[in-house]
Coordinates of N, CA and C and ligand atoms in Angstrom, one line a residue:
X1 N -93.7 -14.7 -67.6 CA -93.8 -13.6 -68.2 C -94.0 -12.8 -69.1
X2 N -94.6 -12.0 -69.8 CA -94.3 -11.7 -71.2 C -94.5 -9.6 -71.2
X3 N -94.7 -9.2 -71.8 CA -94.4 -7.7 -72.1 C -95.8 -7.2 -71.3
X4 N -95.8 -6.6 -70.3 CA -97.0 -5.8 -69.9 C -97.6 -4.9 -70.8
X5 N -98.5 -4.3 -70.4 CA -99.6 -3.1 -71.4 C -99.8 -2.6 -70.0
X6 N -99.5 -1.1 -70.2 CA -99.5 -0.3 -68.7 C -101.6 0.6 -68.9
X7 N -101.9 0.5 -67.9 CA -103.1 1.6 -68.4 C -102.9 2.7 -68.6
X8 N -104.0 3.6 -68.4 CA -103.9 4.9 -68.8 C -103.5 6.2 -67.7
X9 N -103.9 5.1 -66.6 CA -103.4 5.9 -65.4 C -102.2 5.1 -64.7
X10 N -101.8 4.3 -65.1 CA -99.9 3.6 -65.0 C -99.3 4.8 -65.9
X11 N -100.0 4.7 -67.2 CA -98.9 5.6 -67.8 C -98.7 7.4 -67.1
X12 N -100.0 7.7 -66.8 CA -99.7 8.7 -66.1 C -98.9 9.5 -64.8
X13 N -98.6 8.1 -64.5 CA -97.6 7.8 -63.0 C -96.9 8.1 -63.8
X14 N -96.3 7.3 -65.0 CA -94.8 6.7 -65.9 C -94.7 7.6 -65.8
X15 N -95.3 8.9 -66.8 CA -95.7 10.5 -67.2 C -94.5 11.3 -66.0
X16 N -95.4 11.3 -64.8 CA -94.7 12.0 -63.4 C -92.9 11.4 -63.5
X17 N -93.0 10.3 -63.6 CA -91.5 9.5 -63.1 C -90.8 10.4 -64.0
X18 N -90.7 10.3 -65.0 CA -90.3 10.5 -66.5 C -89.7 12.1 -66.5
X19 N -90.9 12.8 -66.5 CA -90.8 14.2 -66.1 C -89.9 14.9 -64.9
X20 N -89.9 13.8 -64.2 CA -89.3 14.7 -63.0 C -87.4 13.9 -63.0
X21 N -87.3 12.6 -63.8 CA -85.9 12.7 -64.1 C -85.1 13.4 -64.9
X22 N -86.5 13.8 -66.3 CA -85.7 15.0 -67.2 C -85.1 16.1 -66.2
X23 N -86.0 16.1 -65.5 CA -85.6 17.5 -64.7 C -84.3 17.5 -64.3
X24 N -84.3 16.5 -63.1 CA -82.8 15.9 -62.6 C -81.5 16.0 -63.8
X25 N -81.8 15.3 -64.9 CA -80.8 15.1 -65.5 C -80.5 16.3 -66.3
X26 N -81.4 17.4 -66.6 CA -81.4 19.0 -67.4 C -80.5 19.8 -66.0
X27 N -80.9 19.7 -64.9 CA -80.5 20.7 -63.7 C -78.2 19.7 -63.4
X28 N -78.6 18.6 -63.3 CA -77.5 17.9 -63.1 C -76.6 17.7 -64.4
X29 N -76.9 18.3 -65.5 CA -76.3 18.4 -66.6 C -75.3 19.9 -66.6
X30 N -76.3 20.7 -66.3 CA -75.3 21.4 -65.6 C -74.5 22.3 -64.5
X31 N -74.6 20.8 -63.8 CA -73.6 21.1 -63.1 C -71.9 20.6 -63.4
X32 N -71.8 20.0 -64.4 CA -71.4 19.3 -65.0 C -69.9 20.7 -65.4
X33 N -68.4 20.2 -65.3 CA -67.4 21.3 -65.2 C -65.9 20.5 -65.1
X34 N -64.7 21.2 -65.5 CA -63.7 20.7 -65.2 C -63.8 20.4 -63.3
X35 N -63.0 19.8 -63.2 CA -62.6 19.5 -61.3 C -63.5 19.2 -60.8
X36 N -65.0 18.9 -60.8 CA -65.8 18.3 -60.0 C -65.6 16.9 -60.3
X37 N -65.8 16.0 -59.1 CA -65.1 14.7 -59.3 C -66.7 13.8 -59.5
X38 N -66.5 12.5 -59.3 CA -68.2 12.0 -59.9 C -68.7 11.5 -59.0
X39 N -68.0 11.5 -57.7 CA -68.6 11.4 -56.4 C -70.2 12.7 -55.9
X40 N -69.4 13.6 -56.5 CA -69.5 14.5 -56.6 C -70.8 15.1 -57.2
X41 N -71.0 14.3 -58.3 CA -72.1 14.7 -59.6 C -73.2 13.8 -59.0
X42 N -72.8 12.1 -58.2 CA -73.8 11.7 -58.1 C -74.3 12.3 -57.0
X43 N -73.7 12.5 -55.8 CA -74.2 13.7 -54.2 C -75.5 14.6 -55.2
X44 N -75.2 15.3 -55.5 CA -75.8 16.5 -56.1 C -77.2 15.4 -56.7
X45 N -77.3 14.7 -57.1 CA -78.1 13.7 -58.8 C -79.2 13.0 -57.5
X46 N -78.3 12.4 -56.8 CA -79.4 11.7 -55.7 C -80.3 12.8 -54.9
X47 N -79.7 13.8 -54.5 CA -80.7 15.0 -53.5 C -81.4 15.7 -54.6
X48 N -81.3 15.9 -55.9 CA -82.5 16.3 -56.7 C -83.3 15.6 -56.9
X49 N -82.9 14.2 -57.1 CA -84.0 12.8 -57.1 C -85.0 13.0 -56.0
X50 N -84.5 12.8 -54.8 CA -85.2 12.7 -53.5 C -85.8 14.7 -53.2
X51 N -85.1 15.7 -54.1 CA -86.3 16.9 -53.5 C -87.4 17.0 -54.5
X52 N -87.6 16.1 -55.6 CA -88.6 15.9 -56.5 C -89.3 15.4 -56.5
X53 N -88.8 13.9 -54.9 CA -90.5 13.4 -54.3 C -90.0 11.8 -54.9
X54 N -89.1 11.9 -55.6 CA -88.4 10.8 -56.3 C -87.5 9.7 -55.5
X55 N -87.6 8.0 -55.8 CA -86.9 7.5 -54.9 C -85.6 6.7 -56.0
X56 N -84.4 7.3 -55.8 CA -83.1 6.6 -56.7 C -83.4 5.0 -56.7
X57 N -83.8 4.9 -58.0 CA -83.9 3.8 -58.6 C -82.3 2.6 -58.1
X58 N -81.2 2.8 -58.9 CA -80.3 2.4 -59.3 C -79.4 1.8 -57.9
X59 N -80.1 2.9 -57.3 CA -79.2 2.8 -55.9 C -79.5 1.6 -54.7
X60 N -78.6 0.2 -54.6 CA -78.6 -0.8 -53.7 C -79.3 -1.8 -55.6
X61 N -79.1 -1.6 -56.1 CA -80.0 -2.4 -57.9 C -78.6 -3.3 -57.8
X62 N -78.7 -4.3 -57.6 CA -78.0 -6.1 -57.6 C -76.8 -5.4 -57.1
X63 N -76.9 -4.9 -55.7 CA -75.5 -4.6 -55.0 C -74.5 -2.8 -55.6
X64 N -75.6 -2.2 -56.8 CA -74.7 -0.8 -57.0 C -74.7 0.0 -56.3
X65 N -73.5 1.0 -56.2 CA -73.5 1.3 -54.8 C -74.0 3.0 -54.7
X66 N -74.5 3.6 -56.0 CA -74.7 4.7 -56.3 C -76.0 5.4 -56.6
X67 N -76.7 6.6 -56.8 CA -77.4 6.6 -57.3 C -77.6 7.0 -58.7
X68 N -76.5 7.8 -59.4 CA -76.0 7.8 -61.0 C -74.9 7.0 -61.4
X69 N -75.0 6.3 -62.9 CA -73.8 6.3 -63.1 C -72.9 7.2 -64.2
X70 N -71.7 7.2 -63.5 CA -71.2 8.2 -64.1 C -69.7 7.7 -65.2
X71 N -70.2 7.4 -66.6 CA -69.2 6.8 -67.3 C -68.4 7.8 -68.0
X72 N -67.1 7.8 -68.1 CA -66.4 9.1 -68.8 C -65.4 8.1 -69.6
X73 N -65.1 8.8 -71.0 CA -64.5 8.5 -71.8 C -64.5 6.9 -72.7
X74 N -63.5 6.1 -72.1 CA -64.1 5.0 -72.8 C -64.8 4.3 -71.3
X75 N -65.4 4.1 -70.8 CA -66.5 4.2 -70.0 C -67.7 4.1 -70.6
X76 N -68.1 2.7 -70.7 CA -69.6 2.5 -71.6 C -70.7 2.8 -70.9
X77 N -70.9 2.5 -70.2 CA -71.8 2.6 -68.6 C -71.5 1.7 -67.3
X78 N -72.1 2.1 -66.2 CA -72.4 1.9 -64.6 C -71.1 1.8 -64.7
X79 N -70.4 3.4 -64.5 CA -69.1 3.6 -63.8 C -70.1 4.2 -62.6
X80 N -68.9 3.4 -61.3 CA -68.9 4.1 -59.9 C -68.2 4.9 -59.5
X81 N -69.3 6.3 -59.1 CA -68.6 7.2 -58.8 C -67.7 7.7 -57.7
X82 N -66.5 8.5 -58.0 CA -65.2 8.0 -57.2 C -64.6 9.4 -56.7
X83 N -64.6 9.5 -55.3 CA -63.9 11.1 -54.8 C -62.5 11.2 -55.4
X84 N -61.7 10.4 -56.3 CA -60.7 10.6 -56.8 C -60.8 11.0 -58.5
X85 N -62.0 10.6 -58.5 CA -62.2 10.8 -60.0 C -62.5 12.5 -61.0
X86 N -61.6 12.9 -61.2 CA -61.4 14.1 -61.4 C -62.1 14.3 -63.0
X87 N -63.4 15.0 -63.4 CA -63.4 15.5 -64.6 C -63.0 16.5 -65.2
X88 N -62.3 16.5 -66.3 CA -61.5 17.1 -67.1 C -62.3 17.7 -68.1
X89 N -61.3 19.2 -68.5 CA -61.9 19.2 -69.8 C -61.2 18.3 -71.1
X90 N -62.4 18.3 -72.5 CA -61.7 17.6 -73.0 C -63.0 15.8 -72.8
X91 N -63.0 15.8 -72.0 CA -63.6 14.7 -71.6 C -65.3 14.4 -72.4
X92 N -65.6 12.9 -72.1 CA -67.0 12.8 -72.6 C -67.8 11.7 -71.4
X93 N -68.9 12.8 -70.8 CA -69.4 12.4 -69.3 C -70.5 11.7 -69.6
X94 N -70.7 10.3 -69.6 CA -72.4 10.1 -69.8 C -72.9 9.7 -68.4
X95 N -74.0 10.2 -68.1 CA -74.6 10.6 -67.2 C -76.1 9.6 -67.5
X96 N -76.5 8.6 -66.4 CA -76.9 7.3 -66.4 C -78.2 7.2 -65.1
X97 N -79.4 7.3 -64.9 CA -80.2 7.4 -63.8 C -81.7 7.1 -64.0
X98 N -81.6 7.0 -62.7 CA -83.7 6.7 -62.8 C -84.0 6.8 -61.3
X99 N -85.7 6.8 -61.6 CA -86.0 7.0 -60.3 C -87.3 6.4 -60.3
X100 N -88.3 5.9 -59.2 CA -89.2 5.5 -59.0 C -90.3 6.6 -58.5
X101 N -91.6 7.1 -58.6 CA -92.3 7.6 -58.4 C -93.8 7.0 -58.6
X102 N -94.1 6.9 -57.6 CA -95.3 6.5 -56.9 C -95.5 4.6 -57.5
X103 N -94.3 3.9 -57.2 CA -94.3 3.0 -57.7 C -93.7 2.5 -59.4
X104 N -93.6 3.7 -60.3 CA -93.4 3.2 -61.4 C -91.7 4.0 -61.3
X105 N -91.4 3.2 -62.5 CA -90.0 3.5 -62.8 C -89.2 4.2 -63.9
X106 N -89.0 5.2 -64.2 CA -88.1 5.5 -65.0 C -86.6 5.9 -65.1
X107 N -86.2 5.9 -66.5 CA -84.4 5.2 -66.5 C -84.3 6.0 -68.0
X108 N -83.0 6.8 -67.9 CA -82.7 7.9 -68.9 C -80.8 8.0 -69.1
X109 N -80.4 8.0 -70.1 CA -79.1 8.6 -70.3 C -78.5 9.4 -71.2
X110 N -77.9 10.3 -71.0 CA -77.1 11.3 -72.0 C -75.3 11.5 -71.7
X111 N -75.2 11.9 -72.5 CA -73.6 11.8 -72.4 C -73.4 13.3 -72.7
X112 N -72.2 13.7 -72.1 CA -71.9 15.1 -72.1 C -70.7 15.4 -72.5
X113 N -70.3 16.7 -73.5 CA -69.1 17.1 -73.8 C -68.8 18.1 -73.0
X114 N -67.2 18.1 -72.0 CA -67.1 19.0 -70.9 C -65.7 20.0 -71.8
X115 N -67.1 20.9 -72.4 CA -65.7 22.2 -72.7 C -65.3 21.5 -73.8
X116 N -64.4 22.0 -74.7 CA -64.3 21.5 -75.6 C -63.6 19.7 -76.0
X117 N -64.4 19.4 -76.6 CA -63.8 18.1 -77.4 C -63.9 17.5 -78.5
X118 N -63.1 16.7 -79.0 CA -62.2 16.5 -80.4 C -64.0 16.0 -81.2
X119 N -63.2 16.3 -82.4 CA -64.7 17.0 -83.4 C -65.4 15.3 -83.4
X120 N -64.3 14.2 -83.4 CA -64.9 12.9 -83.7 C -65.8 12.5 -82.0
X121 N -65.3 13.2 -81.3 CA -66.3 13.0 -79.6 C -67.6 13.5 -80.0
X122 N -67.6 14.1 -80.1 CA -68.7 15.6 -80.2 C -69.7 14.7 -81.9
X123 N -69.0 13.9 -82.7 CA -70.0 13.3 -83.3 C -70.4 12.3 -83.1
X124 N -69.5 11.2 -82.2 CA -69.8 10.1 -81.9 C -71.3 10.7 -80.7
X125 N -71.3 11.8 -79.8 CA -72.2 12.0 -79.1 C -73.5 11.9 -79.9
X126 N -73.4 12.7 -80.7 CA -74.5 13.4 -82.0 C -75.3 11.9 -82.2
X127 N -74.3 11.1 -83.2 CA -74.3 9.9 -83.5 C -75.6 9.2 -83.1
X128 N -75.1 9.0 -81.8 CA -75.9 8.2 -80.2 C -77.3 8.2 -80.2
X129 N -77.1 9.6 -80.3 CA -78.5 10.4 -80.1 C -79.1 10.5 -80.8
X130 N -79.0 10.9 -82.2 CA -79.8 9.8 -83.4 C -79.6 8.8 -83.7
X131 N -79.0 8.2 -83.4 CA -79.4 6.3 -83.5 C -80.5 6.1 -82.7
X132 N -80.9 6.7 -81.7 CA -82.2 6.2 -80.9 C -83.5 7.0 -81.5
X133 N -83.2 7.9 -82.1 CA -84.5 8.5 -82.8 C -84.4 7.5 -83.8
X134 N -83.5 7.4 -84.6 CA -83.7 6.2 -86.3 C -84.6 5.0 -85.2
X135 N -84.2 4.2 -84.6 CA -84.9 3.3 -83.7 C -86.6 3.8 -83.5
X136 N -86.8 5.0 -82.5 CA -88.0 5.2 -83.0 C -88.8 5.6 -83.4
X137 N -88.9 5.8 -84.5 CA -89.6 5.2 -85.7 C -90.3 4.6 -86.2
X138 N -89.6 3.1 -84.9 CA -90.5 2.1 -85.9 C -90.7 1.4 -84.3
X139 N -90.9 2.4 -83.2 CA -91.6 2.5 -82.1 C -93.4 2.5 -82.1
X140 N -94.0 1.8 -82.9 CA -95.2 2.3 -82.6 C -96.4 0.7 -83.0
X141 N -97.0 0.7 -82.5 CA -98.2 -0.1 -82.4 C -98.3 -1.1 -83.4
X142 N -98.3 -2.4 -83.7 CA -98.4 -2.9 -84.9 C -96.9 -3.1 -85.7
X143 N -95.9 -3.0 -85.2 CA -94.5 -2.8 -85.7 C -94.2 -4.0 -84.7
X144 N -92.9 -4.4 -85.2 CA -92.1 -5.2 -84.4 C -90.8 -5.3 -84.2
X145 N -90.2 -5.5 -82.4 CA -89.7 -5.1 -82.0 C -88.5 -4.8 -82.3
X146 N -87.6 -5.9 -83.0 CA -86.1 -5.5 -83.4 C -86.1 -4.9 -85.0
X147 N -87.4 -4.2 -85.1 CA -87.2 -2.8 -86.5 C -86.8 -1.9 -85.5
X148 N -86.9 -1.8 -84.2 CA -86.3 -0.6 -83.6 C -84.4 -1.4 -83.3
X149 N -84.2 -2.3 -83.2 CA -83.3 -2.8 -82.8 C -82.4 -2.3 -84.4
X150 N -83.1 -3.0 -85.2 CA -82.0 -3.0 -86.5 C -81.9 -1.6 -86.7
X151 N -82.7 -0.6 -86.7 CA -82.7 0.6 -87.2 C -81.2 1.5 -86.5
X152 N -81.5 1.3 -85.0 CA -80.6 1.8 -84.4 C -78.8 1.7 -84.9
X153 N -78.6 -0.5 -84.6 CA -77.3 -0.2 -85.7 C -76.9 -0.5 -87.1
X154 N -77.9 -0.3 -87.4 CA -77.9 -0.2 -89.2 C -77.0 1.3 -88.9
X155 N -77.9 2.3 -88.3 CA -77.4 3.5 -88.6 C -76.2 3.6 -88.1
X156 N -76.1 3.3 -86.6 CA -74.2 3.5 -85.7 C -73.8 2.9 -86.9
X157 N -73.7 1.7 -87.9 CA -73.2 1.0 -87.9 C -72.5 2.1 -89.4
X158 N -73.5 2.6 -89.9 CA -72.8 3.3 -91.0 C -71.7 4.6 -90.8
X159 N -71.8 3.9 -90.0 CA -70.4 5.7 -89.7 C -69.2 4.8 -89.1
X160 N -69.3 3.4 -89.8 CA -67.9 2.8 -88.7 C -68.0 2.8 -86.7
X161 N -69.0 2.5 -86.5 CA -68.5 2.3 -85.2 C -69.3 1.2 -84.7
X162 N -68.6 0.9 -83.4 CA -68.9 -0.5 -83.0 C -70.1 -0.3 -81.8
X163 N -71.3 -1.0 -82.1 CA -72.5 -1.0 -81.3 C -72.3 -2.4 -80.2
X164 N -72.5 -1.5 -78.8 CA -72.3 -2.2 -77.7 C -73.3 -3.8 -78.2
X165 N -72.9 -5.0 -78.1 CA -73.8 -6.1 -78.1 C -74.0 -6.6 -76.7
X166 N -73.0 -6.4 -76.1 CA -73.7 -7.2 -74.6 C -74.6 -6.5 -73.7
X167 N -75.5 -5.5 -74.0 CA -75.8 -5.1 -73.0 C -77.0 -4.3 -74.1
X168 N -78.3 -4.3 -73.6 CA -79.2 -4.2 -74.1 C -80.5 -3.6 -73.3
X169 N -81.3 -2.2 -74.0 CA -82.4 -1.4 -73.7 C -84.0 -2.7 -73.0
X170 N -84.4 -2.3 -72.3 CA -84.9 -3.0 -71.6 C -86.8 -2.5 -71.7
X171 N -87.9 -3.4 -71.3 CA -89.0 -2.9 -70.8 C -88.8 -2.5 -69.6
X172 N -89.9 -1.6 -68.2 CA -89.9 -0.7 -67.9 C -91.3 -0.4 -67.5
X173 N -91.5 -0.3 -66.2 CA -92.5 0.2 -65.6 C -92.5 -0.5 -64.1
X174 N -93.6 -1.0 -63.4 CA -93.4 -1.5 -61.7 C -92.0 -1.4 -61.3
X175 N -91.1 -1.8 -62.6 CA -89.5 -2.6 -62.1 C -88.8 -2.1 -62.8
X176 N -87.6 -1.9 -63.1 CA -86.4 -1.0 -63.7 C -86.2 -2.0 -64.9
X177 N -86.2 -3.3 -64.7 CA -86.0 -4.3 -65.7 C -87.4 -4.9 -65.6
X178 N -87.5 -4.9 -67.3 CA -88.9 -5.3 -67.4 C -88.5 -6.3 -68.6
X179 N -89.5 -6.9 -69.5 CA -89.7 -8.0 -70.5 C -90.1 -6.6 -71.1
X180 N -89.5 -6.3 -72.4 CA -88.8 -7.7 -73.0 C -87.0 -6.9 -73.3
X181 N -86.0 -7.8 -73.8 CA -84.7 -7.1 -74.0 C -84.8 -6.2 -75.4
X182 N -83.9 -5.2 -75.2 CA -83.8 -4.4 -76.6 C -82.8 -4.3 -77.0
X183 N -82.0 -5.1 -78.3 CA -81.0 -5.4 -78.3 C -80.8 -3.9 -79.2
X184 N -79.7 -3.8 -79.5 CA -79.3 -1.9 -80.6 C -78.6 -2.1 -81.7
X185 N -78.9 -4.1 -81.9 CA -78.7 -4.3 -83.6 C -79.1 -5.3 -84.3
X186 N -79.6 -5.3 -85.0 CA -80.5 -6.3 -86.7 C -80.5 -7.2 -85.2
X187 N -81.3 -8.2 -85.5 CA -81.6 -9.6 -84.6 C -81.9 -10.2 -86.4
X188 N -82.3 -11.7 -86.4 CA -82.0 -12.9 -87.2 C -83.9 -12.8 -87.1
X189 N -84.7 -12.8 -85.4 CA -86.1 -12.6 -85.9 C -86.1 -11.0 -85.4
X190 N -87.8 -11.6 -85.9 CA -88.8 -10.0 -85.9 C -89.1 -9.6 -84.6
X191 N -88.9 -10.2 -83.6 CA -89.6 -10.0 -82.1 C -91.0 -9.9 -82.0
X192 N -91.2 -9.5 -80.9 CA -92.5 -9.3 -80.2 C -93.1 -8.1 -82.0
X193 N -94.9 -8.2 -81.3 CA -95.7 -7.7 -81.9 C -95.8 -6.3 -81.2
X194 N -95.3 -4.7 -81.0 CA -95.6 -4.1 -80.2 C -97.1 -3.2 -80.3
X195 N -97.3 -3.0 -79.0 CA -98.8 -2.9 -78.2 C -98.8 -1.6 -77.6
X196 N -100.0 -1.2 -78.4 CA -100.0 0.3 -77.2 C -100.0 -0.1 -75.8
X197 N -99.4 0.6 -75.2 CA -99.3 0.9 -73.6 C -97.9 0.0 -73.1
X198 N -97.0 -0.6 -74.1 CA -95.7 -0.9 -73.8 C -95.1 0.3 -73.6
X199 N -94.3 -0.3 -72.2 CA -93.2 1.6 -72.3 C -91.9 0.4 -71.8
X200 N -90.8 1.0 -72.7 CA -89.5 0.6 -73.0 C -88.7 1.6 -72.5
X201 N -87.6 1.3 -72.1 CA -86.0 2.1 -72.0 C -85.0 1.1 -73.6
X202 N -85.2 2.7 -74.2 CA -84.3 2.4 -75.4 C -83.0 3.2 -75.1
X203 N -81.9 2.5 -75.6 CA -80.4 3.0 -74.7 C -79.4 2.5 -75.7
X204 N -79.6 2.8 -76.9 CA -78.1 2.6 -77.6 C -76.7 2.8 -77.0
X205 N -75.8 1.9 -77.0 CA -74.4 2.8 -76.4 C -73.5 1.9 -77.7
X206 N -73.0 3.3 -77.6 CA -72.1 3.3 -79.0 C -70.9 3.3 -79.3
X207 N -69.5 2.6 -79.3 CA -68.2 3.1 -79.2 C -67.4 3.4 -80.7
X208 N -66.3 4.2 -80.1 CA -66.0 5.0 -82.0 C -65.0 4.4 -82.4
X209 N -64.5 2.8 -81.5 CA -63.9 2.0 -82.2 C -64.8 0.8 -82.2
X210 N -64.4 -0.3 -82.0 CA -64.5 -2.3 -82.1 C -66.2 -2.3 -80.7
X211 N -66.9 -3.3 -81.0 CA -68.5 -3.5 -80.4 C -67.7 -4.0 -79.0
X212 N -66.4 -4.5 -78.7 CA -66.4 -5.5 -77.5 C -65.7 -4.4 -76.4
X213 N -66.4 -5.2 -75.0 CA -66.5 -4.7 -74.2 C -66.1 -5.6 -72.8
X214 N -65.6 -5.0 -71.9 CA -65.0 -5.8 -70.5 C -65.5 -4.9 -69.3
X215 N -65.5 -5.9 -68.5 CA -65.6 -5.2 -66.8 C -64.5 -4.8 -66.1
X216 N -64.5 -3.8 -65.7 CA -63.0 -3.2 -65.0 C -63.2 -4.2 -63.6
X217 N -62.0 -3.8 -62.6 CA -62.3 -4.7 -61.6 C -62.9 -5.0 -60.9
X218 N -64.2 -3.3 -60.4 CA -65.1 -2.7 -59.7 C -66.4 -4.0 -59.9
X219 N -66.2 -5.4 -61.1 CA -67.1 -5.5 -61.8 C -68.2 -4.9 -61.5
X220 N -68.2 -3.6 -61.9 CA -69.9 -3.0 -62.5 C -69.2 -2.1 -63.6
X221 N -68.4 -1.3 -63.6 CA -67.6 -0.8 -64.6 C -67.5 -1.3 -66.1
X222 N -68.2 -0.7 -67.2 CA -68.2 -1.6 -68.8 C -67.5 -0.8 -69.5
X223 N -66.3 -0.9 -69.9 CA -65.3 -0.2 -70.7 C -65.1 -0.2 -72.3
X224 N -65.1 -0.1 -73.4 CA -64.6 -0.4 -74.5 C -63.1 -1.4 -74.3
X225 N -63.4 -2.5 -74.3 CA -62.2 -3.5 -74.9 C -60.7 -2.8 -75.5
X226 N -60.8 -2.0 -77.1 CA -60.0 -1.2 -77.5 C -59.3 0.0 -76.7
X227 N -60.5 0.5 -75.8 CA -60.1 1.6 -75.3 C -61.0 3.1 -75.5
X228 N -61.3 2.7 -76.7 CA -61.7 3.7 -77.7 C -63.0 4.6 -76.8
X229 N -63.5 5.6 -76.9 CA -64.7 6.6 -76.6 C -66.1 6.1 -77.0
X230 N -66.8 6.2 -75.7 CA -68.3 5.4 -75.7 C -69.3 6.2 -75.5
X231 N -70.0 6.4 -76.0 CA -71.6 7.4 -76.0 C -72.6 6.5 -75.9
X232 N -73.8 6.8 -74.8 CA -75.0 6.5 -74.3 C -76.4 7.3 -74.8
X233 N -76.8 7.2 -74.8 CA -78.4 8.0 -75.3 C -79.7 7.0 -74.6
X234 N -80.1 7.3 -73.5 CA -81.3 6.5 -73.3 C -82.4 7.3 -72.9
X235 N -83.9 6.9 -73.3 CA -85.3 7.7 -72.9 C -85.8 6.7 -72.6
X236 N -87.2 6.7 -71.8 CA -88.4 5.6 -71.4 C -89.6 6.3 -72.1
X237 N -90.1 5.5 -72.9 CA -90.8 5.6 -73.9 C -92.4 5.1 -73.7
X238 N -93.4 5.3 -74.2 CA -94.6 4.9 -74.3 C -95.1 4.6 -76.2
X239 N -95.2 3.3 -75.8 CA -95.8 2.9 -77.6 C -97.4 3.3 -77.5
X240 N -97.4 3.9 -78.8 CA -99.2 4.3 -79.1 C -99.3 3.8 -80.4
X241 N -100.8 4.2 -80.5 CA -100.9 3.5 -82.0 C -100.1 4.8 -83.0
X242 N -99.8 5.8 -82.5 CA -99.4 6.7 -83.3 C -97.9 7.0 -83.2
X243 N -97.5 8.2 -83.2 CA -96.2 8.8 -82.6 C -95.6 7.8 -80.8
X244 N -94.6 7.2 -81.1 CA -94.5 7.5 -79.2 C -94.2 8.7 -78.9
X245 N -94.7 7.9 -77.3 CA -94.3 9.1 -76.5 C -93.1 9.1 -75.9
X246 N -92.0 9.9 -75.6 CA -91.1 10.0 -75.1 C -91.3 11.1 -73.4
X247 N -91.4 9.7 -72.7 CA -91.5 10.3 -71.1 C -90.0 11.4 -70.5
X248 N -89.1 11.2 -71.4 CA -87.6 11.5 -70.3 C -87.1 12.6 -70.8
X249 N -87.7 14.0 -71.8 CA -87.0 14.9 -72.8 C -87.0 15.7 -71.8
X250 N -85.9 16.3 -71.7 CA -85.9 17.9 -71.0 C -86.2 19.0 -71.7
X251 N -87.0 19.7 -70.2 CA -87.7 20.9 -71.2 C -86.5 21.5 -72.3
X252 N -85.2 21.4 -71.7 CA -84.2 22.2 -72.7 C -84.2 21.5 -74.7
X253 N -84.1 20.4 -74.1 CA -84.4 19.3 -75.4 C -86.1 19.7 -76.2
X254 N -86.7 20.1 -75.6 CA -88.6 19.9 -76.3 C -88.7 21.1 -76.9
X255 N -87.7 21.8 -76.4 CA -87.4 23.5 -77.1 C -86.3 23.7 -78.4
Ligands
MF3_1 N1 -79.4 2.5 -66.7 C1 -79.0 1.2 -66.5 C2 -80.3 -0.3 -67.1 O1 -80.6 0.5 -68.3 C3 -79.8 0.4 -64.7 C4 -78.1 0.7 -64.1 S1 -78.2 -0.4 -63.2 C5 -77.7 -0.2 -61.8 O2 -79.6 -1.5 -67.1 F1 -77.6 -1.0 -61.5 F2 -76.3 0.8 -62.2 F3 -78.5 0.5 -61.5
CO2 CO1 -82.0 1.5 -69.0

């Protein structure tokens, strides 16, 4: 296998998949408040995905039991929704989800602050988002894949943050995970030459402390080893000859 190039027709479908997912992210983000359970967040998100004609692509993926990954504070990614887990003021909550629309996948993540959070938490969220855009500057035809990785990692590390090494971004299209893997840190190689029509999910996962992570007993939830906070930011994008196109920005984020 190699990195697939999508046709204009395929990209049009991915745009639709992305637009629907962005709408769910925007609306689900507004549902977050102290007292809601992570279970309820998943239930609402699942319903929103289906109401827009999408199919949740995380549900049952490798046995994952929900449509929305909800990861709180020191949970990095893949938190499993639970009726016992209540969100509270001061938490940071990462929502990661995706959908399939007419055979094409979209995938995106955002970390939200619940009410007032610490200064270091809000900076971590903002800089994790910014690290994505630092990487995106290199996401265009003719550049090399790992230029994206290096830009993300160098930016995050400049604040002393721990870039998660054990999880990566990925190609996306007719499958949730396609080639290539997209690390969020500097590589010794240059990586594949980027071509117009490649579609990627770029997703920095950044820890306030050390880069190390461990898997919880549920075998899904990834936590920071040192217990420090972690943030996640992900979009599905298309490589073009010029500026990359981000398929999963919400209307609020575009204005
Ligand atoms: N967004 C995740 C990723 O990019 C997908 C979660 S895996 C699942 O890899 F099992 F939770 F679906
Ligand atoms: Co992803």
